[in-house]
PDB file of C-alpha atoms and ligand atoms in Angstrom:
ATOM      1  CA  MET A 270     123.683 -62.066 124.418  1.00 91.00           C
ATOM      2  CA  ASP A 271     125.570 -65.209 123.489  1.00 96.00           C
ATOM      3  CA  LEU A 272     128.818 -65.961 125.264  1.00 98.00           C
ATOM      4  CA  ILE A 273     129.481 -68.984 123.050  1.00 98.00           C
ATOM      5  CA  ARG A 274     128.676 -69.473 119.383  1.00 98.00           C
ATOM      6  CA  VAL A 275     129.546 -72.690 117.652  1.00 98.00           C
ATOM      7  CA  LYS A 276     128.847 -72.660 113.932  1.00 98.00           C
ATOM      8  CA  ASN A 277     129.101 -75.584 111.519  1.00 98.00           C
ATOM      9  CA  VAL A 278     131.919 -77.164 113.492  1.00 98.00           C
ATOM     10  CA  ASN A 279     133.535 -80.430 112.502  1.00 98.00           C
ATOM     11  CA  LYS A 280     136.385 -82.054 114.369  1.00 98.00           C
ATOM     12  CA  ARG A 281     138.404 -84.811 112.845  1.00 98.00           C
ATOM     13  CA  TYR A 282     141.408 -86.097 114.766  1.00 98.00           C
ATOM     14  CA  LYS A 283     144.665 -86.930 113.026  1.00 96.00           C
ATOM     15  CA  ASN A 284     143.961 -90.655 113.276  1.00 96.00           C
ATOM     16  CA  GLY A 285     140.891 -90.179 111.062  1.00 96.00           C
ATOM     17  CA  VAL A 286     138.241 -90.333 113.821  1.00 97.00           C
ATOM     18  CA  THR A 287     135.574 -87.666 113.434  1.00 98.00           C
ATOM     19  CA  ALA A 288     134.498 -86.669 116.936  1.00 98.00           C
ATOM     20  CA  ILE A 289     132.131 -83.779 116.066  1.00 98.00           C
ATOM     21  CA  TYR A 290     129.880 -83.407 113.005  1.00 98.00           C
ATOM     22  CA  ASP A 291     128.395 -80.121 111.841  1.00 98.00           C
ATOM     23  CA  LEU A 292     127.740 -78.746 115.306  1.00 98.00           C
ATOM     24  CA  ASN A 293     125.722 -75.578 115.837  1.00 98.00           C
ATOM     25  CA  LEU A 294     125.177 -74.317 119.353  1.00 98.00           C
ATOM     26  CA  ASN A 295     124.615 -70.961 121.041  1.00 97.00           C
ATOM     27  CA  ILE A 296     125.026 -70.461 124.767  1.00 98.00           C
ATOM     28  CA  LYS A 297     123.813 -67.279 126.433  1.00 97.00           C
ATOM     29  CA  LYS A 298     125.725 -65.334 129.043  1.00 97.00           C
ATOM     30  CA  GLY A 299     124.863 -66.600 132.507  1.00 97.00           C
ATOM     31  CA  ASP A 300     123.424 -69.894 131.261  1.00 98.00           C
ATOM     32  CA  PHE A 301     124.039 -73.264 132.936  1.00 98.00           C
ATOM     33  CA  VAL A 302     124.355 -76.014 130.349  1.00 98.00           C
ATOM     34  CA  PHE A 303     124.671 -79.756 130.763  1.00 97.00           C
ATOM     35  CA  LEU A 304     126.407 -81.482 127.892  1.00 97.00           C
ATOM     36  CA  ILE A 305     125.269 -85.071 127.971  1.00 94.00           C
ATOM     37  CA  GLY A 306     125.773 -88.192 125.916  1.00 92.00           C
ATOM     38  CA  SER A 307     127.354 -91.589 126.307  1.00 91.00           C
ATOM     39  CA  SER A 308     131.088 -92.164 126.369  1.00 92.00           C
ATOM     40  CA  GLY A 309     132.678 -91.279 123.025  1.00 95.00           C
ATOM     41  CA  SER A 310     129.843 -88.944 121.964  1.00 95.00           C
ATOM     42  CA  GLY A 311     132.184 -85.947 121.717  1.00 97.00           C
ATOM     43  CA  LYS A 312     131.595 -84.080 124.995  1.00 97.00           C
ATOM     44  CA  SER A 313     135.276 -83.731 125.927  1.00 98.00           C
ATOM     45  CA  THR A 314     136.205 -82.803 122.377  1.00 98.00           C
ATOM     46  CA  LEU A 315     133.709 -79.949 122.424  1.00 98.00           C
ATOM     47  CA  ILE A 316     134.921 -78.735 125.843  1.00 98.00           C
ATOM     48  CA  LYS A 317     138.534 -78.933 124.636  1.00 98.00           C
ATOM     49  CA  MET A 318     137.711 -76.847 121.576  1.00 98.00           C
ATOM     50  CA  LEU A 319     136.131 -74.192 123.826  1.00 98.00           C
ATOM     51  CA  TYR A 320     139.435 -73.675 125.634  1.00 97.00           C
ATOM     52  CA  ARG A 321     141.516 -74.249 122.527  1.00 97.00           C
ATOM     53  CA  GLU A 322     143.163 -77.446 123.641  1.00 96.00           C
ATOM     54  CA  GLU A 323     141.909 -78.735 120.287  1.00 97.00           C
ATOM     55  CA  LYS A 324     141.118 -76.790 117.138  1.00 96.00           C
ATOM     56  CA  PRO A 325     138.060 -77.485 114.983  1.00 97.00           C
ATOM     57  CA  SER A 326     138.836 -78.936 111.550  1.00 98.00           C
ATOM     58  CA  SER A 327     136.250 -76.586 110.076  1.00 98.00           C
ATOM     59  CA  GLY A 328     133.644 -74.116 111.274  1.00 98.00           C
ATOM     60  CA  GLU A 329     133.707 -71.260 113.723  1.00 98.00           C
ATOM     61  CA  ILE A 330     133.836 -71.035 117.508  1.00 98.00           C
ATOM     62  CA  ILE A 331     133.419 -67.706 119.264  1.00 98.00           C
ATOM     63  CA  VAL A 332     133.932 -67.527 123.046  1.00 98.00           C
ATOM     64  CA  GLY A 333     133.431 -64.150 124.713  1.00 96.00           C
ATOM     65  CA  GLY A 334     134.063 -62.371 121.417  1.00 95.00           C
ATOM     66  CA  ILE A 335     137.247 -64.327 120.684  1.00 97.00           C
ATOM     67  CA  ASN A 336     137.409 -66.339 117.484  1.00 96.00           C
ATOM     68  CA  VAL A 337     138.900 -69.417 119.072  1.00 96.00           C
ATOM     69  CA  ALA A 338     139.700 -71.393 115.941  1.00 92.00           C
ATOM     70  CA  LYS A 339     141.655 -68.512 114.438  1.00 93.00           C
ATOM     71  CA  LEU A 340     143.420 -67.527 117.638  1.00 94.00           C
ATOM     72  CA  ARG A 341     147.191 -67.667 117.290  1.00 94.00           C
ATOM     73  CA  ASN A 342     149.026 -69.876 119.784  1.00 93.00           C
ATOM     74  CA  ALA A 343     150.748 -66.857 121.311  1.00 93.00           C
ATOM     75  CA  ARG A 344     147.328 -65.347 122.095  1.00 94.00           C
ATOM     76  CA  VAL A 345     145.702 -68.361 123.695  1.00 95.00           C
ATOM     77  CA  TYR A 346     146.378 -66.861 127.120  1.00 92.00           C
ATOM     78  CA  LYS A 347     143.806 -64.155 126.293  1.00 93.00           C
ATOM     79  CA  LEU A 348     141.125 -66.810 126.009  1.00 96.00           C
ATOM     80  CA  ARG A 349     142.338 -68.803 129.021  1.00 94.00           C
ATOM     81  CA  ARG A 350     142.105 -65.722 131.234  1.00 92.00           C
ATOM     82  CA  LYS A 351     138.404 -65.535 130.531  1.00 94.00           C
ATOM     83  CA  LEU A 352     137.714 -69.068 131.667  1.00 96.00           C
ATOM     84  CA  GLY A 353     138.148 -71.564 134.458  1.00 97.00           C
ATOM     85  CA  ILE A 354     138.288 -75.322 133.980  1.00 97.00           C
ATOM     86  CA  VAL A 355     137.391 -78.163 136.333  1.00 98.00           C
ATOM     87  CA  PHE A 356     138.331 -81.764 135.506  1.00 97.00           C
ATOM     88  CA  GLN A 357     137.189 -85.130 136.785  1.00 96.00           C
ATOM     89  CA  ASP A 358     140.571 -85.859 138.396  1.00 96.00           C
ATOM     90  CA  TYR A 359     140.954 -82.437 140.154  1.00 97.00           C
ATOM     91  CA  ARG A 360     144.539 -81.907 138.844  1.00 97.00           C
ATOM     92  CA  LEU A 361     145.844 -80.195 141.979  1.00 98.00           C
ATOM     93  CA  LEU A 362     149.561 -79.807 142.516  1.00 98.00           C
ATOM     94  CA  PRO A 363     150.384 -82.338 145.278  1.00 98.00           C
ATOM     95  CA  LYS A 364     153.313 -80.460 146.805  1.00 98.00           C
ATOM     96  CA  MET A 365     151.362 -77.249 147.200  1.00 98.00           C
ATOM     97  CA  THR A 366     148.886 -76.374 149.952  1.00 98.00           C
ATOM     98  CA  VAL A 367     145.260 -75.550 149.237  1.00 98.00           C
ATOM     99  CA  TYR A 368     146.113 -71.847 149.392  1.00 98.00           C
ATOM    100  CA  GLU A 369     149.092 -72.213 147.057  1.00 98.00           C
ATOM    101  CA  ASN A 370     147.112 -74.263 144.548  1.00 98.00           C
ATOM    102  CA  VAL A 371     144.506 -71.540 144.267  1.00 98.00           C
ATOM    103  CA  ALA A 372     147.050 -68.692 144.300  1.00 98.00           C
ATOM    104  CA  PHE A 373     149.365 -70.235 141.709  1.00 95.00           C
ATOM    105  CA  ALA A 374     147.674 -68.983 138.546  1.00 88.00           C
ATOM    106  CA  LEU A 375     147.399 -65.462 139.941  1.00 93.00           C
ATOM    107  CA  GLU A 376     151.093 -65.483 140.833  1.00 94.00           C
ATOM    108  CA  CYS A 377     151.870 -66.506 137.252  1.00 89.00           C
ATOM    109  CA  LEU A 378     149.859 -63.502 136.079  1.00 86.00           C
ATOM    110  CA  GLY A 379     152.110 -61.298 138.204  1.00 89.00           C
ATOM    111  CA  GLU A 380     149.440 -60.023 140.578  1.00 91.00           C
ATOM    112  CA  ARG A 381     150.436 -58.425 143.853  1.00 95.00           C
ATOM    113  CA  LYS A 382     150.602 -60.537 147.006  1.00 96.00           C
ATOM    114  CA  ASN A 383     147.916 -58.624 148.889  1.00 97.00           C
ATOM    115  CA  GLU A 384     145.481 -58.766 146.001  1.00 96.00           C
ATOM    116  CA  ILE A 385     146.160 -62.464 145.573  1.00 97.00           C
ATOM    117  CA  ARG A 386     145.433 -63.057 149.254  1.00 97.00           C
ATOM    118  CA  VAL A 387     142.071 -61.299 149.123  1.00 97.00           C
ATOM    119  CA  LYS A 388     141.008 -63.175 145.979  1.00 97.00           C
ATOM    120  CA  VAL A 389     142.187 -66.597 147.169  1.00 98.00           C
ATOM    121  CA  LEU A 390     140.483 -66.326 150.551  1.00 98.00           C
ATOM    122  CA  LYS A 391     137.278 -65.129 148.907  1.00 97.00           C
ATOM    123  CA  ALA A 392     137.283 -68.078 146.501  1.00 97.00           C
ATOM    124  CA  LEU A 393     138.031 -70.559 149.288  1.00 98.00           C
ATOM    125  CA  GLU A 394     135.247 -69.083 151.394  1.00 96.00           C
ATOM    126  CA  LEU A 395     132.826 -69.474 148.505  1.00 95.00           C
ATOM    127  CA  VAL A 396     133.599 -73.195 148.265  1.00 97.00           C
ATOM    128  CA  GLY A 397     133.535 -73.620 152.065  1.00 96.00           C
ATOM    129  CA  LEU A 398     137.225 -74.402 152.550  1.00 96.00           C
ATOM    130  CA  LYS A 399     138.594 -71.366 154.309  1.00 94.00           C
ATOM    131  CA  GLY A 400     139.555 -73.558 157.259  1.00 95.00           C
ATOM    132  CA  LYS A 401     141.804 -75.786 155.150  1.00 97.00           C
ATOM    133  CA  VAL A 402     144.179 -73.302 153.567  1.00 97.00           C
ATOM    134  CA  HIS A 403     147.275 -75.048 154.964  1.00 98.00           C
ATOM    135  CA  ASN A 404     146.267 -78.596 154.045  1.00 98.00           C
ATOM    136  CA  TYR A 405     147.835 -80.522 151.189  1.00 98.00           C
ATOM    137  CA  PRO A 406     145.620 -82.238 148.599  1.00 98.00           C
ATOM    138  CA  ASP A 407     146.304 -85.720 150.004  1.00 97.00           C
ATOM    139  CA  GLN A 408     144.902 -84.563 153.349  1.00 98.00           C
ATOM    140  CA  LEU A 409     141.524 -83.837 151.765  1.00 98.00           C
ATOM    141  CA  SER A 410     138.554 -85.957 150.673  1.00 96.00           C
ATOM    142  CA  GLY A 411     137.714 -86.227 146.969  1.00 96.00           C
ATOM    143  CA  GLY A 412     134.872 -83.750 147.380  1.00 97.00           C
ATOM    144  CA  GLU A 413     137.146 -81.282 149.146  1.00 98.00           C
ATOM    145  CA  GLN A 414     139.803 -81.622 146.449  1.00 98.00           C
ATOM    146  CA  GLN A 415     137.194 -80.854 143.833  1.00 98.00           C
ATOM    147  CA  ARG A 416     136.167 -77.787 145.843  1.00 98.00           C
ATOM    148  CA  VAL A 417     139.774 -76.584 145.755  1.00 98.00           C
ATOM    149  CA  ALA A 418     139.818 -77.138 141.990  1.00 98.00           C
ATOM    150  CA  ILE A 419     136.611 -75.088 141.718  1.00 98.00           C
ATOM    151  CA  ALA A 420     138.118 -72.304 143.846  1.00 98.00           C
ATOM    152  CA  ARG A 421     141.156 -72.304 141.564  1.00 98.00           C
ATOM    153  CA  ALA A 422     138.919 -72.149 138.495  1.00 98.00           C
ATOM    154  CA  ILE A 423     136.883 -69.166 139.727  1.00 97.00           C
ATOM    155  CA  VAL A 424     139.563 -67.186 141.572  1.00 97.00           C
ATOM    156  CA  ASN A 425     140.085 -64.830 138.657  1.00 94.00           C
ATOM    157  CA  GLU A 426     136.353 -64.282 138.147  1.00 95.00           C
ATOM    158  CA  PRO A 427     136.070 -65.947 134.740  1.00 96.00           C
ATOM    159  CA  LYS A 428     133.174 -65.352 132.368  1.00 97.00           C
ATOM    160  CA  LEU A 429     132.994 -69.062 131.660  1.00 98.00           C
ATOM    161  CA  LEU A 430     133.402 -72.138 133.828  1.00 98.00           C
ATOM    162  CA  LEU A 431     134.024 -75.351 131.893  1.00 98.00           C
ATOM    163  CA  CYS A 432     133.577 -78.615 133.775  1.00 98.00           C
ATOM    164  CA  ASP A 433     134.473 -81.983 132.247  1.00 97.00           C
ATOM    165  CA  GLU A 434     132.802 -84.768 134.262  1.00 97.00           C
ATOM    166  CA  PRO A 435     133.463 -82.939 137.561  1.00 97.00           C
ATOM    167  CA  THR A 436     131.595 -85.564 139.601  1.00 96.00           C
ATOM    168  CA  GLY A 437     133.056 -88.602 137.853  1.00 94.00           C
ATOM    169  CA  ASN A 438     135.124 -89.651 140.877  1.00 95.00           C
ATOM    170  CA  LEU A 439     132.589 -88.763 143.579  1.00 95.00           C
ATOM    171  CA  ASP A 440     129.748 -90.624 145.274  1.00 95.00           C
ATOM    172  CA  PRO A 441     126.163 -89.496 144.493  1.00 93.00           C
ATOM    173  CA  GLU A 442     125.744 -87.383 147.620  1.00 93.00           C
ATOM    174  CA  MET A 443     129.040 -85.550 147.138  1.00 94.00           C
ATOM    175  CA  SER A 444     128.306 -85.166 143.415  1.00 96.00           C
ATOM    176  CA  LEU A 445     125.067 -83.341 144.127  1.00 96.00           C
ATOM    177  CA  GLU A 446     126.820 -81.076 146.629  1.00 96.00           C
ATOM    178  CA  ILE A 447     129.477 -80.170 144.068  1.00 97.00           C
ATOM    179  CA  VAL A 448     126.940 -79.441 141.331  1.00 97.00           C
ATOM    180  CA  LYS A 449     124.838 -77.365 143.748  1.00 97.00           C
ATOM    181  CA  LEU A 450     127.969 -75.415 144.611  1.00 97.00           C
ATOM    182  CA  ILE A 451     128.610 -74.760 140.927  1.00 98.00           C
ATOM    183  CA  GLU A 452     124.955 -73.734 140.552  1.00 98.00           C
ATOM    184  CA  SER A 453     125.326 -71.208 143.377  1.00 97.00           C
ATOM    185  CA  ILE A 454     128.426 -69.778 141.695  1.00 97.00           C
ATOM    186  CA  ASN A 455     126.467 -69.547 138.437  1.00 98.00           C
ATOM    187  CA  LYS A 456     123.614 -67.717 140.194  1.00 97.00           C
ATOM    188  CA  GLU A 457     125.653 -65.389 142.363  1.00 94.00           C
ATOM    189  CA  THR A 458     128.400 -64.396 139.962  1.00 94.00           C
ATOM    190  CA  LYS A 459     126.544 -64.844 136.630  1.00 95.00           C
ATOM    191  CA  THR A 460     129.427 -67.023 135.432  1.00 97.00           C
ATOM    192  CA  THR A 461     128.296 -69.114 132.473  1.00 98.00           C
ATOM    193  CA  VAL A 462     128.684 -72.844 133.151  1.00 98.00           C
ATOM    194  CA  VAL A 463     129.146 -75.654 130.615  1.00 98.00           C
ATOM    195  CA  MET A 464     129.311 -79.058 132.257  1.00 98.00           C
ATOM    196  CA  ALA A 465     129.902 -82.358 130.488  1.00 97.00           C
ATOM    197  CA  THR A 466     128.426 -85.214 132.489  1.00 95.00           C
ATOM    198  CA  HIS A 467     126.728 -88.538 132.228  1.00 86.00           C
ATOM    199  CA  ASP A 468     125.292 -88.331 135.712  1.00 87.00           C
ATOM    200  CA  LYS A 469     121.621 -88.942 135.045  1.00 85.00           C
ATOM    201  CA  GLU A 470     120.425 -88.245 138.614  1.00 86.00           C
ATOM    202  CA  ILE A 471     122.035 -84.845 138.653  1.00 92.00           C
ATOM    203  CA  VAL A 472     120.777 -83.761 135.254  1.00 92.00           C
ATOM    204  CA  ASN A 473     117.237 -84.772 136.235  1.00 90.00           C
ATOM    205  CA  LYS A 474     117.398 -82.971 139.574  1.00 91.00           C
ATOM    206  CA  MET A 475     118.871 -79.688 138.362  1.00 95.00           C
ATOM    207  CA  LYS A 476     116.554 -78.977 135.396  1.00 93.00           C
ATOM    208  CA  LYS A 477     118.987 -76.869 133.385  1.00 96.00           C
ATOM    209  CA  HIS A 478     119.592 -76.304 129.679  1.00 96.00           C
ATOM    210  CA  VAL A 479     120.555 -79.734 128.318  1.00 95.00           C
ATOM    211  CA  VAL A 480     122.446 -80.392 125.085  1.00 95.00           C
ATOM    212  CA  VAL A 481     122.490 -84.010 123.954  1.00 93.00           C
ATOM    213  CA  LEU A 482     125.321 -85.365 121.831  1.00 95.00           C
ATOM    214  CA  LYS A 483     125.278 -88.729 120.119  1.00 95.00           C
ATOM    215  CA  ASP A 484     128.105 -90.027 117.940  1.00 96.00           C
ATOM    216  CA  GLY A 485     129.447 -86.485 117.540  1.00 97.00           C
ATOM    217  CA  ARG A 486     126.122 -84.926 116.598  1.00 97.00           C
ATOM    218  CA  LEU A 487     123.869 -82.593 118.561  1.00 97.00           C
ATOM    219  CA  ILE A 488     120.625 -84.540 118.496  1.00 93.00           C
ATOM    220  CA  LYS A 489     118.461 -82.707 121.044  1.00 91.00           C
ATOM    221  CA  GLU A 490     118.301 -79.618 123.199  1.00 92.00           C
ATOM    222  CA  TYR A 491     116.018 -79.081 126.183  1.00 91.00           C
ATOM    223  CA  GLU A 492     115.309 -75.770 127.866  1.00 86.00           C
ATOM    224  CA  LYS A 493     114.730 -77.216 131.352  1.00 80.00           C
ATOM    225  CA  GLY A 494     115.999 -80.585 130.582  1.00 75.00           C
ATOM    226  CA  LYS A 495     116.110 -84.079 131.787  1.00 71.00           C
ATOM    227  CA  TYR A 496     118.211 -87.079 130.963  1.00 71.00           C
ATOM    228  CA  ASP A 497     116.245 -88.661 128.172  1.00 65.00           C
ATOM    229  CA  ASP A 498     116.568 -92.443 128.464  1.00 64.00           C
ATOM    230  CA  GLU A 499     115.048 -93.049 125.056  1.00 61.00           C
ATOM    231  CA  ILE A 500     118.030 -91.487 123.367  1.00 59.00           C
ATOM    232  CA  PHE A 501     120.631 -93.813 124.822  1.00 56.00           C
TER     233      PHE A 501
HETATM  234  P1  ADP B 678     133.246 -88.121 125.370  1.00 51.40           P
HETATM  235  O1  ADP B 678     133.877 -87.004 126.131  1.00 51.40           O
HETATM  236  O2  ADP B 678     131.788 -87.894 125.092  1.00 51.40           O
HETATM  237  O3  ADP B 678     133.499 -89.471 125.986  1.00 51.40           O
HETATM  238  P2  ADP B 678     135.365 -87.672 123.397  1.00 51.40           P
HETATM  239  O4  ADP B 678     135.240 -86.285 122.917  1.00 51.40           O
HETATM  240  O5  ADP B 678     136.400 -87.988 124.409  1.00 51.40           O
HETATM  241  O6  ADP B 678     133.915 -88.161 123.919  1.00 51.40           O
HETATM  242  O7  ADP B 678     135.592 -88.637 122.157  1.00 51.40           O
HETATM  243  C1  ADP B 678     134.852 -88.551 120.938  1.00 51.40           C
HETATM  244  C2  ADP B 678     135.512 -89.455 119.907  1.00 51.40           C
HETATM  245  O8  ADP B 678     136.777 -88.913 119.543  1.00 51.40           O
HETATM  246  C3  ADP B 678     135.772 -90.877 120.376  1.00 51.40           C
HETATM  247  O9  ADP B 678     135.583 -91.734 119.274  1.00 51.40           O
HETATM  248  C4  ADP B 678     137.233 -90.836 120.785  1.00 51.40           C
HETATM  249  O10 ADP B 678     137.838 -92.100 120.649  1.00 51.40           O
HETATM  250  C5  ADP B 678     137.818 -89.832 119.803  1.00 51.40           C
HETATM  251  N1  ADP B 678     138.972 -89.093 120.336  1.00 51.40           N
HETATM  252  C6  ADP B 678     139.005 -88.335 121.448  1.00 51.40           C
HETATM  253  N2  ADP B 678     140.218 -87.757 121.619  1.00 51.40           N
HETATM  254  C7  ADP B 678     140.981 -88.178 120.581  1.00 51.40           C
HETATM  255  C8  ADP B 678     142.340 -87.938 120.170  1.00 51.40           C
HETATM  256  N3  ADP B 678     143.145 -87.130 120.877  1.00 51.40           N
HETATM  257  N4  ADP B 678     142.782 -88.543 119.051  1.00 51.40           N
HETATM  258  C9  ADP B 678     141.953 -89.332 118.325  1.00 51.40           C
HETATM  259  N5  ADP B 678     140.682 -89.599 118.644  1.00 51.40           N
HETATM  260  C10 ADP B 678     140.183 -89.037 119.759  1.00 51.40           C
END
């Protein structure tokens, strides 16, 4: 079963730049996909369309049965509830503790305190940060901050985890740890993962489904992929 279906999608920004050309892509439930390509190839644009930060100019995008392009603004929350997002720059709230950062979205959803507590501690345990619940983001290393961001992204058990260059600010060792953590989440919880990256080492080590973008076009797909130097 496909969790994501992208059909004949084009994305042209208001300034006239076309970022995605005639894209067709299906991603199965539980899959782990690396989206690779050099800077400007359209990776972020595709990720943004999957969580409806951007709309396609034409074509169809279905995520978990939701027709994302046609979704009315007032209904975007329905899509967002099904997914978690991790960014390169962590995007934690600096005046909140680790616990509060992870709990925040659940509080906004109006969940009860006790339920929130169970979910937050479970997520923080999964990312190995249960001992740091009272710390503030600036008291953590980059890798730890990204772990908090991952805990926040998975706390509501999303069907889909979107990651946009999650290791972009981390050293190689920490990067591998973070990607391995995301792999374990993918395996244990069956959460589908789509990760944009240009980290060649990691793509080669992990041997996952690889989708290669170049100048806004999908030019290759590998089942158990590698970072193909010839393409770049
Ligand atoms: P990547 O994530 O692979 O670096 P992007 O999706 O960010 O690629 O960018 C693809 C193309 O779209 C680039 O040419 C970029 O300049 C352009 N682009 C990205 N965002 C915008 C925007 N908000 N407005 C106009 N052009 C954009």
